[in-house]
PDB file of C-alpha atoms in Angstrom:
ATOM      1  CA  MET A   1       5.338  17.563  13.956  1.00  0.00           C
ATOM      2  CA  PHE A   2       3.278  15.932  11.229  1.00  0.00           C
ATOM      3  CA  ASP A   3       0.535  18.023   9.608  1.00  0.00           C
ATOM      4  CA  TYR A   4      -1.871  16.023   7.436  1.00  0.00           C
ATOM      5  CA  HIS A   5      -3.084  19.156   5.625  1.00  0.00           C
ATOM      6  CA  ASN A   6       0.486  20.054   4.622  1.00  0.00           C
ATOM      7  CA  TYR A   7       1.030  16.463   3.492  1.00  0.00           C
ATOM      8  CA  LEU A   8      -2.015  16.732   1.195  1.00  0.00           C
ATOM      9  CA  LYS A   9      -0.415  19.708  -0.565  1.00  0.00           C
ATOM     10  CA  GLN A  10       2.450  17.539  -1.788  1.00  0.00           C
ATOM     11  CA  PRO A  11       2.182  16.480  -5.459  1.00  0.00           C
ATOM     12  CA  ASP A  12       2.375  12.752  -4.661  1.00  0.00           C
ATOM     13  CA  ALA A  13       0.037  12.799  -1.648  1.00  0.00           C
ATOM     14  CA  LEU A  14      -2.740  10.251  -1.256  1.00  0.00           C
ATOM     15  CA  SER A  15      -5.685  11.360   0.836  1.00  0.00           C
ATOM     16  CA  PHE A  16      -7.477   9.077   3.237  1.00  0.00           C
ATOM     17  CA  ASP A  17     -10.611   9.346   1.085  1.00  0.00           C
ATOM     18  CA  GLU A  18      -8.701   8.339  -2.045  1.00  0.00           C
ATOM     19  CA  ALA A  19      -7.129   5.396  -0.234  1.00  0.00           C
ATOM     20  CA  LEU A  20     -10.501   4.338   1.157  1.00  0.00           C
ATOM     21  CA  ALA A  21     -12.043   4.433  -2.334  1.00  0.00           C
ATOM     22  CA  LEU A  22      -9.208   2.225  -3.643  1.00  0.00           C
ATOM     23  CA  TYR A  23      -9.631  -0.152  -0.705  1.00  0.00           C
ATOM     24  CA  GLN A  24     -13.376  -0.420  -1.261  1.00  0.00           C
ATOM     25  CA  ALA A  25     -12.877  -1.078  -4.976  1.00  0.00           C
ATOM     26  CA  ILE A  26     -10.437  -3.852  -4.119  1.00  0.00           C
ATOM     27  CA  TYR A  27     -12.875  -5.360  -1.647  1.00  0.00           C
ATOM     28  CA  GLY A  28     -15.488  -5.374  -4.385  1.00  0.00           C
ATOM     29  CA  VAL A  29     -13.083  -7.564  -6.360  1.00  0.00           C
ATOM     30  CA  LEU A  30     -12.493  -9.769  -3.324  1.00  0.00           C
ATOM     31  CA  GLU A  31     -16.151 -10.804  -3.346  1.00  0.00           C
ATOM     32  CA  ASN A  32     -14.932 -13.300  -5.931  1.00  0.00           C
ATOM     33  CA  PRO A  33     -14.240 -16.571  -4.098  1.00  0.00           C
ATOM     34  CA  ASP A  34     -11.148 -17.501  -6.136  1.00  0.00           C
ATOM     35  CA  ALA A  35      -8.627 -18.914  -3.647  1.00  0.00           C
ATOM     36  CA  ASP A  36      -5.598 -17.717  -5.633  1.00  0.00           C
ATOM     37  CA  LEU A  37      -6.982 -14.172  -5.682  1.00  0.00           C
ATOM     38  CA  HIS A  38      -7.341 -14.207  -1.906  1.00  0.00           C
ATOM     39  CA  GLU A  39      -3.876 -15.681  -1.470  1.00  0.00           C
ATOM     40  CA  LEU A  40      -2.416 -12.894  -3.599  1.00  0.00           C
ATOM     41  CA  TRP A  41      -4.290 -10.325  -1.523  1.00  0.00           C
ATOM     42  CA  GLN A  42      -2.853 -11.812   1.645  1.00  0.00           C
ATOM     43  CA  GLU A  43       0.615 -11.434   0.122  1.00  0.00           C
ATOM     44  CA  VAL A  44      -0.138  -7.765  -0.584  1.00  0.00           C
ATOM     45  CA  ILE A  45      -1.143  -7.225   3.038  1.00  0.00           C
ATOM     46  CA  THR A  46       1.872  -9.142   4.361  1.00  0.00           C
ATOM     47  CA  ALA A  47       4.172  -6.984   2.225  1.00  0.00           C
ATOM     48  CA  ALA A  48       2.371  -3.814   3.348  1.00  0.00           C
ATOM     49  CA  LEU A  49       2.835  -4.829   6.988  1.00  0.00           C
ATOM     50  CA  ALA A  50       6.558  -5.455   6.566  1.00  0.00           C
ATOM     51  CA  TYR A  51       7.133  -2.206   4.691  1.00  0.00           C
ATOM     52  CA  THR A  52       5.046  -0.004   6.986  1.00  0.00           C
ATOM     53  CA  LYS A  53       6.646  -1.503  10.087  1.00  0.00           C
ATOM     54  CA  MET A  54      10.053  -0.413   8.835  1.00  0.00           C
ATOM     55  CA  ARG A  55       8.735   2.926   7.655  1.00  0.00           C
ATOM     56  CA  THR A  56       7.255   3.594  11.090  1.00  0.00           C
ATOM     57  CA  GLU A  57      10.469   2.577  12.858  1.00  0.00           C
ATOM     58  CA  TRP A  58      12.330   4.926  10.470  1.00  0.00           C
ATOM     59  CA  ASN A  59      10.966   7.850  12.508  1.00  0.00           C
ATOM     60  CA  PHE A  60      13.020   6.747  15.516  1.00  0.00           C
ATOM     61  CA  TRP A  61      16.325   5.797  13.906  1.00  0.00           C
ATOM     62  CA  SER A  62      19.505   7.801  13.745  1.00  0.00           C
ATOM     63  CA  THR A  63      20.930   8.848  10.393  1.00  0.00           C
ATOM     64  CA  ALA A  64      23.476   6.026  10.632  1.00  0.00           C
ATOM     65  CA  GLU A  65      20.720   3.462  11.242  1.00  0.00           C
ATOM     66  CA  LYS A  66      18.703   4.848   8.322  1.00  0.00           C
ATOM     67  CA  ASN A  67      21.719   4.633   6.035  1.00  0.00           C
ATOM     68  CA  ALA A  68      22.372   1.045   7.087  1.00  0.00           C
ATOM     69  CA  LYS A  69      18.745  -0.065   6.655  1.00  0.00           C
ATOM     70  CA  ASP A  70      17.849   1.919   3.544  1.00  0.00           C
ATOM     71  CA  PRO A  71      18.527  -0.975   1.121  1.00  0.00           C
ATOM     72  CA  LEU A  72      16.180  -3.223   3.108  1.00  0.00           C
ATOM     73  CA  ARG A  73      13.510  -0.502   3.208  1.00  0.00           C
ATOM     74  CA  THR A  74      13.757  -0.163  -0.565  1.00  0.00           C
ATOM     75  CA  SER A  75      13.532  -3.937  -0.957  1.00  0.00           C
ATOM     76  CA  LEU A  76      10.419  -4.103   1.233  1.00  0.00           C
ATOM     77  CA  HIS A  77       8.864  -1.255  -0.752  1.00  0.00           C
ATOM     78  CA  ASN A  78       9.639  -3.066  -4.014  1.00  0.00           C
ATOM     79  CA  THR A  79       8.088  -6.263  -2.655  1.00  0.00           C
ATOM     80  CA  PHE A  80       4.868  -4.399  -1.833  1.00  0.00           C
ATOM     81  CA  ILE A  81       4.777  -2.877  -5.320  1.00  0.00           C
ATOM     82  CA  ILE A  82       5.418  -6.252  -6.953  1.00  0.00           C
ATOM     83  CA  ASN A  83       2.707  -7.967  -4.905  1.00  0.00           C
ATOM     84  CA  LEU A  84       0.117  -5.251  -5.531  1.00  0.00           C
ATOM     85  CA  THR A  85       0.921  -5.331  -9.249  1.00  0.00           C
ATOM     86  CA  ALA A  86       0.613  -9.143  -9.343  1.00  0.00           C
ATOM     87  CA  PHE A  87      -2.750  -8.925  -7.561  1.00  0.00           C
ATOM     88  CA  HIS A  88      -3.899  -6.324 -10.091  1.00  0.00           C
ATOM     89  CA  ARG A  89      -2.807  -8.478 -13.042  1.00  0.00           C
ATOM     90  CA  PHE A  90      -4.639 -11.466 -11.610  1.00  0.00           C
ATOM     91  CA  CYS A  91      -7.797  -9.362 -11.290  1.00  0.00           C
ATOM     92  CA  GLY A  92      -7.527  -8.677 -15.023  1.00  0.00           C
ATOM     93  CA  LYS A  93      -6.920 -12.352 -15.751  1.00  0.00           C
ATOM     94  CA  LEU A  94     -10.142 -13.200 -13.904  1.00  0.00           C
ATOM     95  CA  GLU A  95     -11.910 -10.401 -15.814  1.00  0.00           C
ATOM     96  CA  LEU A  96     -12.610  -8.544 -12.573  1.00  0.00           C
ATOM     97  CA  ASP A  97     -12.596  -4.776 -12.198  1.00  0.00           C
ATOM     98  CA  ASP A  98      -8.973  -3.715 -12.264  1.00  0.00           C
ATOM     99  CA  SER A  99      -9.559  -0.009 -12.866  1.00  0.00           C
ATOM    100  CA  TRP A 100      -8.673   0.816  -9.256  1.00  0.00           C
ATOM    101  CA  LEU A 101      -4.914   0.668  -9.874  1.00  0.00           C
ATOM    102  CA  ALA A 102      -4.991   3.505 -12.411  1.00  0.00           C
ATOM    103  CA  LYS A 103      -6.428   5.706  -9.650  1.00  0.00           C
ATOM    104  CA  LEU A 104      -3.326   5.053  -7.540  1.00  0.00           C
ATOM    105  CA  GLY A 105      -1.144   6.430 -10.292  1.00  0.00           C
ATOM    106  CA  PRO A 106       1.965   5.160 -12.022  1.00  0.00           C
ATOM    107  CA  VAL A 107       4.436   3.026 -10.111  1.00  0.00           C
ATOM    108  CA  GLU A 108       6.981   5.809 -10.535  1.00  0.00           C
ATOM    109  CA  GLN A 109       5.041   7.641  -7.810  1.00  0.00           C
ATOM    110  CA  ARG A 110       6.702   5.375  -5.266  1.00  0.00           C
ATOM    111  CA  LYS A 111       5.891   7.565  -2.280  1.00  0.00           C
ATOM    112  CA  LYS A 112       2.196   7.445  -3.124  1.00  0.00           C
ATOM    113  CA  TRP A 113       2.318   3.651  -3.431  1.00  0.00           C
ATOM    114  CA  GLY A 114       4.151   3.444  -0.121  1.00  0.00           C
ATOM    115  CA  ASP A 115       1.535   5.653   1.514  1.00  0.00           C
ATOM    116  CA  PHE A 116      -1.138   3.319   0.167  1.00  0.00           C
ATOM    117  CA  ALA A 117       0.612   0.448   1.960  1.00  0.00           C
ATOM    118  CA  GLY A 118       0.204   2.390   5.184  1.00  0.00           C
ATOM    119  CA  TYR A 119      -3.443   3.075   4.528  1.00  0.00           C
ATOM    120  CA  LEU A 120      -4.003  -0.619   3.773  1.00  0.00           C
ATOM    121  CA  VAL A 121      -2.541  -1.570   7.142  1.00  0.00           C
ATOM    122  CA  CYS A 122      -4.726   1.018   8.858  1.00  0.00           C
ATOM    123  CA  LEU A 123      -7.896  -0.108   7.087  1.00  0.00           C
ATOM    124  CA  GLU A 124      -7.200  -3.819   7.546  1.00  0.00           C
ATOM    125  CA  THR A 125      -6.648  -3.160  11.257  1.00  0.00           C
ATOM    126  CA  ILE A 126     -10.032  -1.476  11.528  1.00  0.00           C
ATOM    127  CA  ARG A 127     -11.673  -4.231   9.457  1.00  0.00           C
ATOM    128  CA  GLY A 128     -10.336  -6.814  11.910  1.00  0.00           C
ATOM    129  CA  ARG A 129     -12.244  -5.264  14.765  1.00  0.00           C
TER     130      ARG A 129
END
């Protein structure tokens, strides 16, 4: 059984409040009407959807299925990281606030970045209401 409070005790945990603050900072940036910026953001969300779909399905797979699909999971995770990093760089290029990424932590904290993908999907789902 999953326990959110135990999750938060892990060194690479990302709380809902932290993820929401990152999301809101990004949406402050997205007030800029630049079409390329919005296209890059859509690519971030598309990558987050693909990665979190697999990560959710992971809970139901056998060990053999996990072993077979692990390279694809890693690839989807890498794609999310690449897209979020490209979006961040473009924010800097447009001289927009790009300080939000530092709050997520270094890319070496892959689990934290992956958790952020899940939060993005959650928050985008609610936003689409």
